[in-house]
Tab-separated table of C-alpha atoms in Angstrom:
chain	number	residue	atom	x	y	z
A	1	MET	CA	-35.078	-25.917	11.618
A	2	ARG	CA	-36.274	-25.350	8.029
A	3	HIS	CA	-37.371	-21.831	8.992
A	4	PHE	CA	-33.903	-21.133	10.319
A	5	LEU	CA	-32.157	-22.376	7.164
A	6	LEU	CA	-34.467	-20.366	4.898
A	7	LEU	CA	-33.842	-17.080	6.680
A	8	LEU	CA	-30.150	-17.869	7.017
A	9	GLY	CA	-29.838	-18.173	3.251
A	10	LEU	CA	-31.499	-14.792	2.778
A	11	LEU	CA	-29.200	-13.282	5.402
A	12	THR	CA	-25.916	-14.365	3.777
A	13	LEU	CA	-26.847	-14.101	0.077
A	14	PRO	CA	-25.879	-10.414	-0.419
A	15	ILE	CA	-22.209	-11.010	0.442
A	16	ALA	CA	-21.686	-14.575	-0.759
A	17	SER	CA	-20.017	-13.270	-3.935
A	18	SER	CA	-17.211	-11.716	-1.854
A	19	PHE	CA	-15.739	-15.037	-0.699
A	20	ALA	CA	-13.095	-15.464	-3.382
A	21	GLN	CA	-11.864	-11.849	-3.505
A	22	ILE	CA	-9.292	-11.583	-0.703
A	23	ASP	CA	-6.009	-9.967	-1.747
A	24	PHE	CA	-3.222	-11.320	0.449
A	25	TYR	CA	-0.584	-9.355	-1.485
A	26	ASN	CA	-1.624	-5.944	-0.144
A	27	LEU	CA	-2.096	-6.620	3.570
A	28	GLU	CA	-0.941	-3.949	5.996
A	29	GLU	CA	1.296	-4.820	8.913
A	30	GLU	CA	-1.548	-4.145	11.359
A	31	GLN	CA	-3.827	-6.563	9.469
A	32	LEU	CA	-1.597	-9.599	10.133
A	33	TYR	CA	-2.177	-11.591	13.304
A	34	ARG	CA	1.002	-12.276	15.262
A	35	PRO	CA	0.603	-14.140	18.573
A	36	GLN	CA	3.238	-12.020	20.300
A	37	ASN	CA	1.374	-8.773	19.535
A	38	LYS	CA	-1.463	-7.339	21.589
A	39	TYR	CA	-4.896	-6.830	20.067
A	40	ASN	CA	-8.261	-5.656	21.330
A	41	THR	CA	-10.240	-8.752	22.348
A	42	TRP	CA	-13.289	-7.538	24.312
A	43	SER	CA	-16.515	-6.174	22.833
A	44	VAL	CA	-20.066	-5.239	23.816
A	45	THR	CA	-22.979	-5.768	21.417
A	46	VAL	CA	-26.545	-4.489	21.598
A	47	GLY	CA	-29.276	-5.659	19.237
A	48	TYR	CA	-32.987	-5.444	18.587
A	49	GLY	CA	-35.377	-7.377	16.378
A	50	PRO	CA	-38.387	-9.682	16.023
A	51	VAL	CA	-38.916	-12.901	17.962
A	52	THR	CA	-40.869	-15.655	16.190
A	53	TYR	CA	-42.361	-18.495	18.235
A	54	PHE	CA	-42.733	-22.085	17.048
A	55	THR	CA	-44.999	-23.664	19.660
A	56	ASP	CA	-48.226	-25.656	19.618
A	57	VAL	CA	-50.460	-22.576	19.905
A	58	ILE	CA	-49.656	-20.701	16.668
A	59	ASP	CA	-51.559	-20.194	13.393
A	60	TYR	CA	-48.593	-19.966	11.003
A	61	SER	CA	-45.821	-22.229	9.751
A	62	VAL	CA	-43.031	-19.746	8.905
A	63	LEU	CA	-43.750	-16.159	10.011
A	64	PRO	CA	-46.618	-14.532	11.950
A	65	SER	CA	-49.270	-12.677	9.958
A	66	HIS	CA	-49.863	-10.244	12.837
A	67	ASP	CA	-48.962	-9.477	16.468
A	68	TRP	CA	-45.206	-9.490	15.897
A	69	LYS	CA	-43.136	-9.366	19.059
A	70	PHE	CA	-39.760	-7.619	19.292
A	71	GLY	CA	-37.031	-7.818	21.880
A	72	PRO	CA	-33.537	-6.548	22.702
A	73	THR	CA	-30.366	-8.541	23.241
A	74	LEU	CA	-27.089	-7.719	24.961
A	75	MET	CA	-23.791	-9.581	24.547
A	76	VAL	CA	-20.355	-9.278	26.141
A	77	SER	CA	-17.724	-11.132	24.101
A	78	LYS	CA	-14.110	-12.230	24.552
A	79	GLN	CA	-12.048	-13.117	21.466
A	80	PHE	CA	-9.482	-15.955	21.512
A	81	GLY	CA	-7.113	-15.739	18.567
A	82	ARG	CA	-8.680	-15.020	15.178
A	83	PRO	CA	-11.615	-17.467	14.767
A	84	TRP	CA	-12.968	-18.154	18.258
A	85	SER	CA	-14.827	-16.148	20.870
A	86	ILE	CA	-17.139	-16.713	23.823
A	87	ASP	CA	-20.023	-14.421	24.705
A	88	ALA	CA	-22.478	-14.053	27.553
A	89	GLN	CA	-25.866	-13.095	26.096
A	90	PHE	CA	-29.116	-11.777	27.556
A	91	THR	CA	-32.350	-11.714	25.499
A	92	THR	CA	-35.891	-10.790	26.474
A	93	ALA	CA	-39.229	-10.290	24.695
A	94	ASP	CA	-42.995	-10.547	25.030
A	95	MET	CA	-44.675	-13.713	23.717
A	96	TYR	CA	-47.840	-14.293	21.705
A	97	GLY	CA	-49.475	-17.070	19.683
A	98	GLU	CA	-53.000	-18.107	18.823
A	99	LYS	CA	-54.721	-21.224	17.523
A	100	ASN	CA	-58.391	-21.921	16.886
A	101	SER	CA	-60.290	-20.256	19.759
A	102	ARG	CA	-57.451	-19.521	22.193
A	103	TYR	CA	-54.219	-17.588	22.510
A	104	PHE	CA	-51.256	-17.466	24.872
A	105	TYR	CA	-49.200	-14.494	25.918
A	106	GLY	CA	-46.459	-13.701	28.401
A	107	ASN	CA	-42.780	-12.817	28.389
A	108	PHE	CA	-39.395	-14.443	28.796
A	109	MET	CA	-35.779	-13.632	29.450
A	110	ASP	CA	-32.921	-16.001	28.720
A	111	PHE	CA	-29.279	-16.068	29.713
A	112	THR	CA	-26.836	-18.078	27.574
A	113	MET	CA	-23.121	-18.722	27.161
A	114	ASN	CA	-22.176	-19.151	23.506
A	115	LEU	CA	-19.191	-20.324	21.490
A	116	ASN	CA	-18.767	-18.239	18.328
A	117	PHE	CA	-16.650	-19.286	15.343
A	118	SER	CA	-15.800	-17.089	12.352
A	119	LEU	CA	-16.430	-19.047	9.156
A	120	ASN	CA	-14.263	-16.797	6.989
A	121	GLN	CA	-11.397	-16.989	9.496
A	122	LEU	CA	-11.544	-20.794	9.428
A	123	ILE	CA	-12.016	-21.102	5.648
A	124	LEU	CA	-10.534	-17.927	4.143
A	125	PHE	CA	-8.061	-17.037	6.951
A	126	GLY	CA	-9.340	-13.506	7.452
A	127	PRO	CA	-12.224	-11.031	7.074
A	128	ILE	CA	-13.879	-10.706	3.660
A	129	ARG	CA	-12.578	-7.606	1.879
A	130	ASP	CA	-11.382	-6.416	5.288
A	131	ARG	CA	-14.997	-5.463	6.099
A	132	TRP	CA	-17.194	-8.570	6.445
A	133	ASN	CA	-17.298	-11.391	8.966
A	134	ILE	CA	-19.704	-14.344	8.893
A	135	TYR	CA	-19.926	-16.408	12.061
A	136	GLY	CA	-21.790	-19.283	13.616
A	137	LYS	CA	-22.676	-19.798	17.250
A	138	ILE	CA	-23.890	-22.496	19.591
A	139	GLY	CA	-24.506	-22.287	23.301
A	140	VAL	CA	-26.478	-23.310	26.339
A	141	GLY	CA	-28.415	-21.416	28.980
A	142	LEU	CA	-31.683	-20.974	30.857
A	143	ASN	CA	-34.978	-19.453	29.796
A	144	TYR	CA	-37.124	-17.858	32.535
A	145	PHE	CA	-40.724	-17.216	31.460
A	146	ARG	CA	-44.290	-16.436	32.490
A	147	SER	CA	-47.209	-17.475	30.265
A	148	ARG	CA	-51.008	-17.948	30.347
A	149	GLN	CA	-53.911	-18.656	27.986
A	150	ARG	CA	-57.192	-16.883	27.216
A	151	ASN	CA	-60.224	-17.543	25.031
A	152	ILE	CA	-60.083	-15.347	21.913
A	153	SER	CA	-63.846	-14.677	21.764
A	154	SER	CA	-64.759	-14.212	25.423
A	155	GLY	CA	-61.392	-13.215	26.889
A	156	GLU	CA	-61.891	-15.689	29.737
A	157	TRP	CA	-58.972	-17.571	31.225
A	158	MET	CA	-58.526	-21.079	29.833
A	159	THR	CA	-58.576	-24.018	32.257
A	160	VAL	CA	-57.251	-27.556	32.000
A	161	TYR	CA	-60.808	-28.814	31.479
A	162	ASP	CA	-61.393	-26.394	28.557
A	163	ILE	CA	-58.585	-27.958	26.552
A	164	TYR	CA	-57.635	-31.373	27.811
A	165	ASP	CA	-60.948	-32.774	29.039
A	166	GLY	CA	-62.983	-31.070	26.342
A	167	THR	CA	-60.896	-32.449	23.475
A	168	PRO	CA	-60.761	-36.229	22.974
A	169	GLY	CA	-57.270	-37.679	22.876
A	170	TYR	CA	-55.597	-34.960	24.965
A	171	PRO	CA	-54.134	-36.330	28.220
A	172	SER	CA	-54.417	-34.025	31.206
A	173	PRO	CA	-51.078	-32.603	32.470
A	174	TYR	CA	-49.736	-34.656	35.348
A	175	GLY	CA	-50.527	-33.139	38.737
A	176	TRP	CA	-52.946	-30.500	37.399
A	177	LEU	CA	-56.638	-30.272	38.411
A	178	PRO	CA	-59.362	-29.793	35.784
A	179	THR	CA	-60.154	-26.377	37.293
A	180	ASP	CA	-56.540	-25.161	37.181
A	181	TYR	CA	-55.935	-22.208	34.890
A	182	LEU	CA	-53.433	-22.732	32.059
A	183	ALA	CA	-50.788	-20.466	33.539
A	184	LEU	CA	-47.102	-20.781	34.424
A	185	GLY	CA	-45.361	-18.151	36.497
A	186	TYR	CA	-48.793	-16.993	37.711
A	187	ASN	CA	-51.190	-18.339	40.310
A	188	ARG	CA	-53.193	-21.090	38.610
A	189	ARG	CA	-55.519	-22.109	41.473
A	190	GLY	CA	-58.187	-19.950	43.088
A	191	GLY	CA	-59.321	-16.583	41.853
A	192	GLU	CA	-57.730	-15.563	38.572
A	193	PRO	CA	-54.153	-16.097	37.244
A	194	VAL	CA	-53.030	-12.528	37.816
A	195	ASN	CA	-50.776	-12.911	40.849
A	196	LYS	CA	-47.200	-13.524	39.790
A	197	GLU	CA	-45.205	-16.449	41.087
A	198	SER	CA	-41.603	-17.443	40.491
A	199	ARG	CA	-40.793	-17.653	36.796
A	200	LYS	CA	-40.615	-21.126	35.310
A	201	HIS	CA	-37.291	-22.053	33.773
A	202	GLU	CA	-36.144	-24.461	31.110
A	203	LEU	CA	-32.857	-25.328	29.461
A	204	VAL	CA	-32.325	-23.480	26.155
A	205	VAL	CA	-29.809	-24.331	23.416
A	206	PRO	CA	-29.237	-21.474	20.916
A	207	ILE	CA	-27.899	-22.239	17.422
A	208	GLY	CA	-27.371	-19.411	14.978
A	209	MET	CA	-25.361	-17.401	12.501
A	210	GLY	CA	-24.594	-13.756	11.997
A	211	VAL	CA	-23.009	-11.217	9.686
A	212	GLU	CA	-20.871	-8.268	10.795
A	213	TYR	CA	-19.630	-5.232	8.870
A	214	ARG	CA	-16.595	-3.370	10.212
A	215	ILE	CA	-17.190	0.386	10.258
A	216	ASN	CA	-13.862	1.246	11.882
A	217	LYS	CA	-11.572	0.028	14.655
A	218	SER	CA	-14.200	0.784	17.313
A	219	PHE	CA	-17.600	-0.101	15.820
A	220	ASP	CA	-19.251	-2.891	13.800
A	221	ILE	CA	-22.840	-3.275	12.635
A	222	GLY	CA	-24.481	-6.568	11.806
A	223	ALA	CA	-27.406	-8.950	11.858
A	224	GLU	CA	-27.766	-12.122	13.914
A	225	LEU	CA	-30.293	-14.929	13.639
A	226	THR	CA	-30.548	-17.595	16.351
A	227	LEU	CA	-32.928	-20.493	16.748
A	228	ARG	CA	-33.320	-21.048	20.480
A	229	ASN	CA	-34.383	-24.609	21.284
A	230	LEU	CA	-36.058	-25.431	24.593
A	231	THR	CA	-35.772	-28.881	26.146
A	232	GLU	CA	-39.449	-28.942	27.177
A	233	ASP	CA	-42.874	-28.071	25.758
A	234	ASN	CA	-44.255	-25.561	28.274
A	235	LEU	CA	-43.691	-22.100	26.778
A	236	ASP	CA	-47.287	-21.715	25.556
A	237	VAL	CA	-48.764	-23.665	28.512
A	238	ASN	CA	-49.707	-26.405	26.069
A	239	MET	CA	-47.694	-29.081	27.793
A	240	THR	CA	-48.520	-32.240	25.875
A	241	GLY	CA	-47.521	-31.305	22.346
A	242	ALA	CA	-45.476	-33.490	20.059
A	243	ASP	CA	-42.367	-31.274	19.871
A	244	ASN	CA	-40.374	-29.129	22.254
A	245	ASP	CA	-40.881	-25.377	21.910
A	246	THR	CA	-38.484	-23.149	19.976
A	247	TYR	CA	-38.302	-19.460	19.168
A	248	MET	CA	-36.203	-17.506	16.684
A	249	HIS	CA	-34.630	-14.142	17.408
A	250	THR	CA	-33.433	-11.967	14.516
A	251	ALA	CA	-31.600	-8.812	15.550
A	252	LEU	CA	-29.823	-5.875	13.980
A	253	THR	CA	-26.711	-5.320	16.076
A	254	LEU	CA	-24.197	-2.622	16.955
A	255	THR	CA	-20.858	-3.694	18.448
A	256	TYR	CA	-18.371	-1.551	20.350
A	257	LYS	CA	-14.871	-3.034	20.460
A	258	ILE	CA	-13.296	-2.227	23.815
A	259	GLY	CA	-9.613	-1.284	23.867
A	260	LYS	CA	-7.062	1.122	22.458
A	261	LYS	CA	-8.235	3.133	19.463
A	262	ASP	CA	-5.031	2.548	17.462
A	263	LYS	CA	-5.224	-1.268	17.720
A	264	ARG	CA	-7.280	-3.715	15.710
A	265	HIS	CA	-9.634	-6.225	17.231
A	266	ALA	CA	-8.186	-9.728	16.827
A	267	LEU	CA	-11.264	-10.859	14.881
A	268	TRP	CA	-10.410	-8.425	12.077
A	269	THR	CA	-6.884	-9.700	11.378
A	270	TYR	CA	-5.501	-12.165	8.843
A	271	LYS	CA	-3.458	-15.318	9.192
A	272	ASP	CA	0.271	-14.654	8.834
A	273	PHE	CA	1.414	-17.275	6.325
A	274	MET	CA	5.049	-16.097	6.597
A	275	LEU	CA	5.020	-16.920	10.305
A	276	GLU	CA	3.759	-20.413	9.512
A	277	TYR	CA	6.439	-20.759	6.823
A	278	GLU	CA	9.204	-19.805	9.251
A	279	ARG	CA	7.809	-22.225	11.831
A	280	ASP	CA	7.804	-25.042	9.270
A	281	ARG	CA	11.396	-24.265	8.294
A	282	GLN	CA	12.512	-24.873	11.876
A	283	HIS	CA	11.352	-28.487	11.550
A	284	ASP	CA	12.521	-29.037	7.962
A	285	PRO	CA	15.838	-30.976	7.862
A	286	LEU	CA	16.769	-29.518	4.457
A	287	SER	CA	16.171	-25.952	5.644
A	288	GLN	CA	18.235	-26.605	8.773
A	289	ARG	CA	21.068	-27.936	6.587
A	290	LEU	CA	20.937	-24.873	4.335
A	291	ASP	CA	21.006	-22.546	7.362
A	292	SER	CA	24.008	-24.446	8.704
A	293	LEU	CA	25.870	-24.079	5.383
A	294	ARG	CA	25.071	-20.384	5.290
A	295	LYS	CA	26.525	-19.888	8.761
A	296	GLN	CA	29.673	-21.758	7.719
A	297	LEU	CA	30.069	-19.528	4.648
A	298	ASP	CA	29.576	-16.408	6.767
A	299	TYR	CA	32.252	-17.644	9.165
A	300	LEU	CA	34.715	-18.346	6.356
A	301	ALA	CA	34.077	-14.944	4.806
A	302	ALA	CA	34.641	-13.187	8.126
A	303	ASN	CA	37.962	-14.940	8.687
A	304	ASP	CA	39.341	-14.946	5.140
A	305	SER	CA	41.586	-11.907	4.685
A	306	SER	CA	41.241	-11.794	0.906
A	307	VAL	CA	37.481	-11.841	1.140
A	308	THR	CA	37.538	-9.241	3.905
A	309	ASP	CA	39.726	-6.883	1.906
A	310	THR	CA	37.502	-7.204	-1.136
A	311	THR	CA	34.457	-6.444	0.960
A	312	ILE	CA	35.994	-3.248	2.325
A	313	ILE	CA	36.970	-2.005	-1.123
A	314	GLN	CA	33.446	-2.607	-2.420
A	315	ARG	CA	31.931	-0.792	0.565
A	316	GLU	CA	34.121	2.277	0.019
A	317	ALA	CA	33.167	2.390	-3.635
A	318	ILE	CA	29.447	2.362	-2.846
A	319	ILE	CA	29.590	5.103	-0.207
A	320	GLN	CA	31.546	7.433	-2.485
A	321	HIS	CA	29.297	6.817	-5.507
A	322	GLU	CA	27.381	9.926	-6.654
A	323	ALA	CA	24.140	8.025	-7.162
A	324	MET	CA	23.654	7.346	-3.454
A	325	ALA	CA	19.906	6.802	-2.761
A	326	ALA	CA	17.662	5.247	-0.077
A	327	SER	CA	13.932	4.627	0.508
A	328	VAL	CA	11.922	4.532	3.726
A	329	PHE	CA	8.463	2.866	3.796
A	330	PHE	CA	5.418	3.657	5.951
A	331	ASP	CA	2.245	2.014	7.265
A	332	PHE	CA	-1.084	3.002	5.740
A	333	ASP	CA	-2.083	6.611	6.586
A	334	LYS	CA	0.919	6.945	8.936
A	335	SER	CA	4.035	9.128	8.987
A	336	LYS	CA	5.737	7.397	11.905
A	337	ILE	CA	9.230	6.056	11.234
A	338	LEU	CA	9.215	2.286	11.773
A	339	PRO	CA	12.046	0.599	13.722
A	340	ARG	CA	13.231	-1.292	10.640
A	341	SER	CA	13.792	2.014	8.804
A	342	HIS	CA	16.479	3.237	11.222
A	343	LYS	CA	19.037	0.947	9.627
A	344	ILE	CA	18.456	2.719	6.304
A	345	LEU	CA	18.549	6.200	7.851
A	346	ALA	CA	21.703	5.325	9.766
A	347	GLY	CA	23.357	4.545	6.416
A	348	VAL	CA	22.249	7.918	5.025
A	349	ALA	CA	23.582	9.701	8.114
A	350	GLU	CA	26.929	7.890	7.805
A	351	PHE	CA	27.203	8.949	4.160
A	352	LEU	CA	26.474	12.589	5.045
A	353	ARG	CA	29.062	12.589	7.816
A	354	GLU	CA	31.727	11.283	5.427
A	355	ASN	CA	30.699	13.715	2.671
A	356	LYS	CA	30.483	17.108	4.373
A	357	ASP	CA	29.353	19.011	1.268
A	358	ALA	CA	26.644	16.587	0.211
A	359	ARG	CA	22.984	17.706	0.233
A	360	MET	CA	19.955	15.437	-0.051
A	361	GLN	CA	16.599	15.663	-1.817
A	362	VAL	CA	13.784	14.098	0.299
A	363	GLN	CA	10.722	13.189	-1.790
A	364	GLY	CA	7.518	11.876	-0.156
A	365	TYR	CA	4.828	9.685	-1.729
A	366	CYS	CA	1.467	8.063	-0.856
A	367	ASP	CA	-0.667	5.312	-2.310
A	368	GLU	CA	-3.804	6.311	-4.239
A	369	ARG	CA	-6.223	5.917	-1.315
A	370	GLY	CA	-7.348	9.357	-0.110
A	371	SER	CA	-7.879	12.730	-1.791
A	372	ASP	CA	-5.066	14.461	-3.695
A	373	GLU	CA	-4.946	17.330	-1.187
A	374	TYR	CA	-4.788	14.987	1.789
A	375	ASN	CA	-2.094	12.810	0.218
A	376	VAL	CA	0.139	15.818	-0.535
A	377	LYS	CA	-0.065	16.853	3.129
A	378	LEU	CA	0.580	13.262	4.259
A	379	SER	CA	3.630	12.953	2.001
A	380	GLN	CA	4.935	16.249	3.473
A	381	ARG	CA	4.556	14.823	6.997
A	382	ARG	CA	6.523	11.756	5.912
A	383	CYS	CA	9.311	13.941	4.513
A	384	ASP	CA	9.385	15.952	7.757
A	385	ALA	CA	9.535	12.728	9.807
A	386	VAL	CA	12.588	11.500	7.870
A	387	VAL	CA	14.391	14.833	8.194
A	388	ASP	CA	13.490	15.033	11.903
A	389	VAL	CA	15.156	11.669	12.595
A	390	LEU	CA	18.294	12.532	10.612
A	391	VAL	CA	18.585	15.920	12.361
A	392	ASN	CA	17.607	15.058	15.941
A	393	ASP	CA	18.728	11.403	16.191
A	394	TYR	CA	21.859	11.542	14.023
A	395	GLY	CA	22.936	15.199	14.332
A	396	ILE	CA	22.863	16.140	10.629
A	397	ASP	CA	22.372	19.847	9.825
A	398	ALA	CA	18.790	20.546	8.683
A	399	SER	CA	20.042	22.907	5.938
A	400	ARG	CA	21.426	19.900	4.059
A	401	PHE	CA	17.938	18.618	3.224
A	402	GLN	CA	15.405	19.757	0.654
A	403	THR	CA	11.890	18.262	0.923
A	404	GLU	CA	9.385	17.749	-1.888
A	405	PRO	CA	5.914	16.238	-1.213
A	406	ARG	CA	4.556	14.480	-4.296
A	407	GLY	CA	1.442	12.768	-2.930
A	408	GLU	CA	0.186	10.001	-5.233
A	409	SER	CA	1.570	11.620	-8.384
A	410	GLU	CA	4.119	8.881	-9.159
A	411	LEU	CA	2.950	5.385	-8.192
A	412	LEU	CA	5.795	2.906	-8.244
A	413	SER	CA	3.233	0.056	-8.313
A	414	ASP	CA	-0.123	0.922	-9.914
A	415	THR	CA	-2.371	-1.326	-7.823
A	416	LYS	CA	-5.419	-0.687	-10.009
A	417	LYS	CA	-3.767	-1.686	-13.288
A	418	LEU	CA	-1.781	-4.522	-11.698
A	419	SER	CA	-4.609	-5.877	-9.505
A	420	PRO	CA	-4.419	-8.169	-7.615
A	421	ARG	CA	-0.611	-8.157	-7.725
A	422	GLY	CA	-0.029	-4.442	-7.174
A	423	ILE	CA	1.693	-3.539	-3.893
A	424	HIS	CA	0.426	-0.544	-1.903
A	425	LEU	CA	3.419	-0.586	0.476
A	426	VAL	CA	5.987	0.530	-2.116
A	427	ASN	CA	3.869	3.611	-2.889
A	428	ARG	CA	3.920	4.736	0.771
A	429	ARG	CA	7.539	5.850	0.921
A	430	VAL	CA	10.110	8.612	1.095
A	431	ASP	CA	12.969	8.534	-1.434
A	432	ILE	CA	16.277	10.175	-0.466
A	433	PHE	CA	18.568	11.251	-3.312
A	434	LEU	CA	21.911	12.986	-3.500
A	435	ILE	CA	21.665	16.492	-4.985
A	436	LYS	CA	24.452	16.711	-7.556
């Protein structure tokens, strides 16, 4: 276990400083996890890396000095909410270890089911800097292996007598003859242990941690380290040791997130604190009382003629005011009109219908992310999207609009100077002004 903790510390050290730098003020709509929305939840991961064995027949305490063995791994994962996932994992590799005058070699393949939990989702409520995820895992499965021992000097097959009867204090394995070869998964009696038999199997319990870096909505890269603990002491065919065998697999990984390209994987979303706030309000007696009073006031206002008349007069004054203006906001790197913006555009259309000679200036903006040239083109697309809705959905003549793309030239909220309180959303907008 000490080997696992040492390498784990080295694995997580480069990004430990990122923990306290999450900016919840500038989250995009797509970054927030809402249970009613659909997210990508399936993924496939492939990995490759060294396998280190901690058995009785080894000549090192932490890492091998030679004869490193490498192996691949394959995982299919299903995400449940933000923090939790389950994966089915397959790992295989050759085995080797030596001690004194003998060595063992062979190969294994294990199949495990693992529970994964995102540490930053549980502690920090989302990915680190929208790019990093640190997770732990624990599981259970079966290891299927073949293994045998040879003499380092002569290359001859080792027998039970060579080890157990020739060394005082070693009890002979139960049910084995002194002439039996030290082999599992191979024929151990008669001839030589070259003929394969059914693989031996043992229960394996993997415990590990990993780090993932999000490249985009489809791919992640990462590193995973798992200590895989066997429940018996047979992996090196040295079956009377003091401790059960273990082996550690460290792998560089590539993950493909299955699903629609325009959707995020649920793992890479953040907790929606507003949703929790609204849920808490439903069970707060004071909030319920305030909502009840508000409804009563709305009812009185709707049925009080003096209030109603005043409201109408105020509405007419606003619509006829020369400084009529409106703003429409957009998601990051998008020019699609959001459903909530139609209420604003409907008000603009109503004003234009009531003021037949009015013409509007449509100015588009972007936040500072992206090149100047790209942002000018994006702000033009946003202007065109606003005009398209007003023309095709509300029947306003296209000649009454004048568009002006301004890119990131005029930031309403300078997120660099105001960090971490700057707001990207207000910079991704189209302003609509009356041309006097």
